[in-house]
Coordinates of N, CA, C and O in Angstrom, one line a residue:
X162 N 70.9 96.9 -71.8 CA 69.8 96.1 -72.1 C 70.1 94.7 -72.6 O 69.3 93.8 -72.4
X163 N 71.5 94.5 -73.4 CA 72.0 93.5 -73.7 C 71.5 93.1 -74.8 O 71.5 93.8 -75.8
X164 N 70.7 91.3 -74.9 CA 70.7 90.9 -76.2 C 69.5 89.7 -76.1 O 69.5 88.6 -76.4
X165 N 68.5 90.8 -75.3 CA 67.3 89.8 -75.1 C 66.3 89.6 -76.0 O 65.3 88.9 -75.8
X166 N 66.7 90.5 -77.4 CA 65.4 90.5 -78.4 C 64.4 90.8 -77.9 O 64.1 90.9 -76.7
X167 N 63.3 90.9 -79.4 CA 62.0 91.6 -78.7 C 61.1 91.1 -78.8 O 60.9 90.2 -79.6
X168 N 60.3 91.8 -77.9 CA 58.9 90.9 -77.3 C 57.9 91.1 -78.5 O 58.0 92.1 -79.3
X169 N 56.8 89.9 -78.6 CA 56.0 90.5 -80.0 C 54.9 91.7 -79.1 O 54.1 92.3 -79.8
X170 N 55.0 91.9 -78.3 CA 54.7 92.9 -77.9 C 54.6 94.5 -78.0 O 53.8 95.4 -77.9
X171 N 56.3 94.5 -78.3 CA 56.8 95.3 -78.1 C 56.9 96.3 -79.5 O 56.9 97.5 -79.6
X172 N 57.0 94.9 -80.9 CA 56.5 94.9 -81.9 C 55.3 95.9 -82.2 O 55.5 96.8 -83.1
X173 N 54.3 95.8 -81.6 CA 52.9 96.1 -81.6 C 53.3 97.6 -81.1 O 53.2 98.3 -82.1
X174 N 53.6 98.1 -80.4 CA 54.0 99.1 -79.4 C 55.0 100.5 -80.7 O 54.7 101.7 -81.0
X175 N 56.0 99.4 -81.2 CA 56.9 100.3 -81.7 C 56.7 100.1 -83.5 O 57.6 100.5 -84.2
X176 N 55.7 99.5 -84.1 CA 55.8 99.1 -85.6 C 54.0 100.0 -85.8 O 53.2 100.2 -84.8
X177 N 53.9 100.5 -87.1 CA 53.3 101.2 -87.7 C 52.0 100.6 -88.5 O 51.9 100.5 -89.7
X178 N 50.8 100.4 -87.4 CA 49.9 99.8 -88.3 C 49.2 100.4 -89.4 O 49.6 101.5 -89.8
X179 N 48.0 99.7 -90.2 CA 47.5 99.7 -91.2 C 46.4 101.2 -90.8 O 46.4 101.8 -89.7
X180 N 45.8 101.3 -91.9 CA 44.9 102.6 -92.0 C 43.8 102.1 -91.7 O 43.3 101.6 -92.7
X181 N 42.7 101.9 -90.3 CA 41.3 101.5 -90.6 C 40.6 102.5 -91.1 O 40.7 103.7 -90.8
X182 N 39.7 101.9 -92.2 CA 38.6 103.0 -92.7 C 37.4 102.5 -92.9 O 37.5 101.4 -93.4
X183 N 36.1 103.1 -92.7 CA 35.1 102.8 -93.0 C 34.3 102.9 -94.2 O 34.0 104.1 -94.4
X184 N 33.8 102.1 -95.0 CA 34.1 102.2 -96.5 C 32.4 102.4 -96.7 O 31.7 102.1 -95.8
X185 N 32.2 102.7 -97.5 CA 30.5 102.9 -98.2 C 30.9 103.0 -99.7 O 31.5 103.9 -100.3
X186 N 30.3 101.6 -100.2 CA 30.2 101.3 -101.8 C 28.9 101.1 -102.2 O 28.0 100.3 -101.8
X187 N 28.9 102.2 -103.5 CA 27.5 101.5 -104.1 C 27.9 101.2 -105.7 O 28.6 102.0 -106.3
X188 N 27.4 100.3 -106.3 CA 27.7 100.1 -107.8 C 25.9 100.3 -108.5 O 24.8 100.1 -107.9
X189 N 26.2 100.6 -109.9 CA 25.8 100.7 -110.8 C 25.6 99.6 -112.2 O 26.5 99.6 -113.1
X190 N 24.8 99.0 -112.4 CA 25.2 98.2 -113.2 C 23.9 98.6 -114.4 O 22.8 98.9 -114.1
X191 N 24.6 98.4 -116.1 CA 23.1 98.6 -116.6 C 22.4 97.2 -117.1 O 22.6 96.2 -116.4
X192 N 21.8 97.1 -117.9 CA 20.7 96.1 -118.0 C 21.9 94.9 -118.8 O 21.6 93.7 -118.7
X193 N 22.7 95.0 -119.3 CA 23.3 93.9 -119.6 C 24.2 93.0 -118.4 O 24.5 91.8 -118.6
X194 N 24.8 93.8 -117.0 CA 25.2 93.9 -116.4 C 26.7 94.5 -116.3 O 27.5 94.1 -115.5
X195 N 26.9 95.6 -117.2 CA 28.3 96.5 -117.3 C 27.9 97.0 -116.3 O 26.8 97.0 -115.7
X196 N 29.1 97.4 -115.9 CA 29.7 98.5 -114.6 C 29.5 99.9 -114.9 O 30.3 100.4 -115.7
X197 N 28.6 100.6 -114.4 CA 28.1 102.0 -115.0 C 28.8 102.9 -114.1 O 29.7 103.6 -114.3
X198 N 28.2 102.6 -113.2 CA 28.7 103.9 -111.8 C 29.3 103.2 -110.7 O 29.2 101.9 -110.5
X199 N 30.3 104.4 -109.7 CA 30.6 103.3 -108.5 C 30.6 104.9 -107.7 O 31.1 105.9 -108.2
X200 N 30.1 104.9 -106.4 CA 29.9 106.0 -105.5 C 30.4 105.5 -104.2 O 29.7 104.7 -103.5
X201 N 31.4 105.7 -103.9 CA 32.4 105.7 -102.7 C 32.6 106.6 -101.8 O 32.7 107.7 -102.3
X202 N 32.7 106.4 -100.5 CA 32.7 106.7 -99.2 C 33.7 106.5 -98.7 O 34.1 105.5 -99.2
X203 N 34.7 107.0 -97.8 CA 35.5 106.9 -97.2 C 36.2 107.4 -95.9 O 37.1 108.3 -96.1
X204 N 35.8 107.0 -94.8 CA 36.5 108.0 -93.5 C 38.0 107.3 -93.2 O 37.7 106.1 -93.1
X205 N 38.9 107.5 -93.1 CA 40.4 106.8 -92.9 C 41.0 106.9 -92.2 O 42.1 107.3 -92.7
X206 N 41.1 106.6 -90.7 CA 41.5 106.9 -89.6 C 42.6 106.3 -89.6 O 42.9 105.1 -89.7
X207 N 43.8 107.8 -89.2 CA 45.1 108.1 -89.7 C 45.9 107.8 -88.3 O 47.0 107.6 -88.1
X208 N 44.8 108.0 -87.3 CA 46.1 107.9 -85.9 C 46.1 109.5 -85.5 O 45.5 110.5 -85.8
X209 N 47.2 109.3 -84.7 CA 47.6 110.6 -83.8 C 48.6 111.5 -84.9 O 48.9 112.5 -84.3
X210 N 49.2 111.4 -85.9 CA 49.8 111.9 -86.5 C 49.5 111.7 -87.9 O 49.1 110.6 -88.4
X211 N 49.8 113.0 -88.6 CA 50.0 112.8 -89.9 C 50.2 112.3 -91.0 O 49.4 112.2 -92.0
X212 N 51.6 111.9 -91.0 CA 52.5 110.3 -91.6 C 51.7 110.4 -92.8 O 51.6 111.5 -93.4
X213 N 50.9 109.0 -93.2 CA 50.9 108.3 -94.5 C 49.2 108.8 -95.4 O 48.9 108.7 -96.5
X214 N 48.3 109.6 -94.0 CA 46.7 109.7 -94.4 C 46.8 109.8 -95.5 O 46.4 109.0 -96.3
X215 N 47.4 111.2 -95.9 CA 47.0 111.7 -97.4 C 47.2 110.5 -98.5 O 46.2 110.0 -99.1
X216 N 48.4 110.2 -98.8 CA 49.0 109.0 -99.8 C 48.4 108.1 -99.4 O 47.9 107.8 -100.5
X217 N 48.0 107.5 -98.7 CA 46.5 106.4 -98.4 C 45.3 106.6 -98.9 O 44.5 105.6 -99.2
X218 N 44.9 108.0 -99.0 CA 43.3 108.4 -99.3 C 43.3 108.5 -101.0 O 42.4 108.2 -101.8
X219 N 44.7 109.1 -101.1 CA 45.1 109.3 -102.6 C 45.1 107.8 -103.7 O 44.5 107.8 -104.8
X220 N 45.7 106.9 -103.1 CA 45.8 105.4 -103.6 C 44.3 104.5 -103.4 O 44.2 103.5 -104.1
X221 N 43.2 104.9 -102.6 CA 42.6 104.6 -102.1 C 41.5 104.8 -103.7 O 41.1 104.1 -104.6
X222 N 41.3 106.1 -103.4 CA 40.6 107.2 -105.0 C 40.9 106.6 -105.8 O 40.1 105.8 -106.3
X223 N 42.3 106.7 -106.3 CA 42.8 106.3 -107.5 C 42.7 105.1 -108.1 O 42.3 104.9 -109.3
X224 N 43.0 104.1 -107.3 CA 42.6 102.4 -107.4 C 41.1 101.4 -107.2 O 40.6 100.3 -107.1
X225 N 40.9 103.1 -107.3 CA 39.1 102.4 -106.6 C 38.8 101.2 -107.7 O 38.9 100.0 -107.5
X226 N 38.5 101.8 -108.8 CA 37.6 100.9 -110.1 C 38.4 100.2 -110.9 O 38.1 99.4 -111.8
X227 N 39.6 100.7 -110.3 CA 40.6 99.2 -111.4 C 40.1 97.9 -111.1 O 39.7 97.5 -110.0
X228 N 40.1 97.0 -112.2 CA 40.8 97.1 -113.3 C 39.7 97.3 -114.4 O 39.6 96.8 -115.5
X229 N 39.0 98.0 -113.8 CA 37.1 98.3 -115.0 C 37.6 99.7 -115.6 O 38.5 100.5 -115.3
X230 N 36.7 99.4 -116.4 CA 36.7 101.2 -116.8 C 35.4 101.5 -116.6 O 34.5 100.7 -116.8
X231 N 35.2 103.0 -116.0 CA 33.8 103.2 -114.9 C 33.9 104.4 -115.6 O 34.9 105.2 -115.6
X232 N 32.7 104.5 -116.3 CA 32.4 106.1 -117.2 C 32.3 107.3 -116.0 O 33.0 108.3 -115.9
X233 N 31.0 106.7 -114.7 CA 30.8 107.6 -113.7 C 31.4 106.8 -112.4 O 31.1 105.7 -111.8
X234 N 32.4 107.9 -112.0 CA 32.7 107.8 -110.5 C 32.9 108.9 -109.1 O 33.6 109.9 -109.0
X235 N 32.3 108.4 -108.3 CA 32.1 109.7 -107.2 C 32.7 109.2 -105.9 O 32.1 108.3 -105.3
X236 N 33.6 109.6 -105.6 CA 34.6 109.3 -104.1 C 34.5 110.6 -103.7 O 34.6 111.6 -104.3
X237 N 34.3 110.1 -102.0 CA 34.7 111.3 -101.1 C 34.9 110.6 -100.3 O 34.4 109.5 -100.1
X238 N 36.1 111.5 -99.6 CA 37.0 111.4 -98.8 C 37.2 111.7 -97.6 O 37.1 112.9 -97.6
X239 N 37.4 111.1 -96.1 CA 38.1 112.0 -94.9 C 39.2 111.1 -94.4 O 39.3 109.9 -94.1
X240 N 40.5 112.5 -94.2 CA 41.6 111.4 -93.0 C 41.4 112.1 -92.1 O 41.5 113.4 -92.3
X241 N 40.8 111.7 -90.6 CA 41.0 112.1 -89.6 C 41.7 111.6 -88.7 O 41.7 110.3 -88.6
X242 N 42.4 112.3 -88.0 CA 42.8 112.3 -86.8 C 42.5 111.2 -85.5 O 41.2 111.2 -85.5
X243 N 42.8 110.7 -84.9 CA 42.4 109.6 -83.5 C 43.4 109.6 -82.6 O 44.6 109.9 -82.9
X244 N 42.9 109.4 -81.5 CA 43.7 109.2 -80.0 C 44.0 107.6 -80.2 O 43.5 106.8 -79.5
X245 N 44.7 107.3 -81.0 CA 45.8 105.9 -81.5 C 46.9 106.4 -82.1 O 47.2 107.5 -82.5
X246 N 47.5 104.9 -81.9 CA 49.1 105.1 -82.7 C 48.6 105.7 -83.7 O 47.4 105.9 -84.1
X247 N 50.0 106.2 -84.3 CA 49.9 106.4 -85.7 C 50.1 105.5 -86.7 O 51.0 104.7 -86.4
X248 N 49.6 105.4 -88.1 CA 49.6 104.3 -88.8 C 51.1 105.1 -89.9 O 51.9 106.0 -90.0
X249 N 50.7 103.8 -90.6 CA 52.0 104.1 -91.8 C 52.3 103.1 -92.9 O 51.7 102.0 -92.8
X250 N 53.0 103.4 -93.8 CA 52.8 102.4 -95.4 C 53.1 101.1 -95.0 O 53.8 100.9 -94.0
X251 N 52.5 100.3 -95.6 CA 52.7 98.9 -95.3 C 52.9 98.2 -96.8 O 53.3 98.8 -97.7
X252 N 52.4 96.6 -96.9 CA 52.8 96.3 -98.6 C 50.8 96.9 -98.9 O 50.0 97.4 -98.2
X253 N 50.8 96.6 -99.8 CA 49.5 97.1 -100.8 C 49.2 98.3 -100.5 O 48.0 98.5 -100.5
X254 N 50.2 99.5 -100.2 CA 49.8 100.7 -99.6 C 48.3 101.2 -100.8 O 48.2 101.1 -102.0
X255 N 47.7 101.5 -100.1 CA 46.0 102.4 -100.2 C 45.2 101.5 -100.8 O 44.0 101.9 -100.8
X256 N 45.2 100.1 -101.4 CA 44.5 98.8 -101.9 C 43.2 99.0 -101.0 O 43.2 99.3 -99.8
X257 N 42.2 98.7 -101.7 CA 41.0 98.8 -101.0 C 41.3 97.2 -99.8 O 42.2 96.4 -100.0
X258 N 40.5 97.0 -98.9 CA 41.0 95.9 -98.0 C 39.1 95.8 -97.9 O 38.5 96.3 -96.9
X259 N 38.6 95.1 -98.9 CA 36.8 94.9 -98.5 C 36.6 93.2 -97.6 O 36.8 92.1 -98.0
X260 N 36.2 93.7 -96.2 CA 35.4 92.6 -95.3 C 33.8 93.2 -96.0 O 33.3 94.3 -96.0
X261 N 33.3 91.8 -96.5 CA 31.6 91.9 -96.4 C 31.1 92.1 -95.0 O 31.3 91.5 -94.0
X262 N 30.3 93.1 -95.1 CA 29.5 93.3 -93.8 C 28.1 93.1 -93.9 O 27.4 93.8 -94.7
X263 N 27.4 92.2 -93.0 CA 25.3 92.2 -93.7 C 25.2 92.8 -92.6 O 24.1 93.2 -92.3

């Protein structure tokens, strides 16, 4: 094969992307504006393999409401399965990643 380096292509092909998930947040706020409640949603689409879902969904829960303190909080969770690569840890492994959507 020699010493032709690699294509960013190829990159894509053989390196381990991110976890897409589809997020559903709602907050709670009371009349002063404190942070009361936060009710979370989460589907995590893990790829063709196993690998990182769980420890993704796990980091995901856990890091929700930091750095508040949230008296009530409700997460539910899914890693499913997809006919895609498979994903895997990257830097900020399970960090919420919020795009605003209207």
């Amino acid at each position: 094969m020699g010493n032709r380096g690699v294509f960013r292509q190829e990159v894509f092909y053989t390196n381990k992307g991110r976890h897409p998930c589809h997020m559903k947040v709602k907050m709670g706020l009371d009349k002063d504006g404190y942070l009361q409640a936060v009710d979370f949603d989460n589907t995590l689409d893990k790829g063709a393999y196993a690998g990182w879902g769980i420890v993704v969904m796990f980091y995901t829960a856990s890091m929700l409401h930091l750095p508040y303190k949230v008296p009530n909080v409700r997460f539910r969770g899914r890693s499913v399965y997809t006919n895609k690569p498979s994903t895997g840890a990257m830097r900020g492994l399970g960090v919420c990643r919020i795009y605003q959507h209207r």
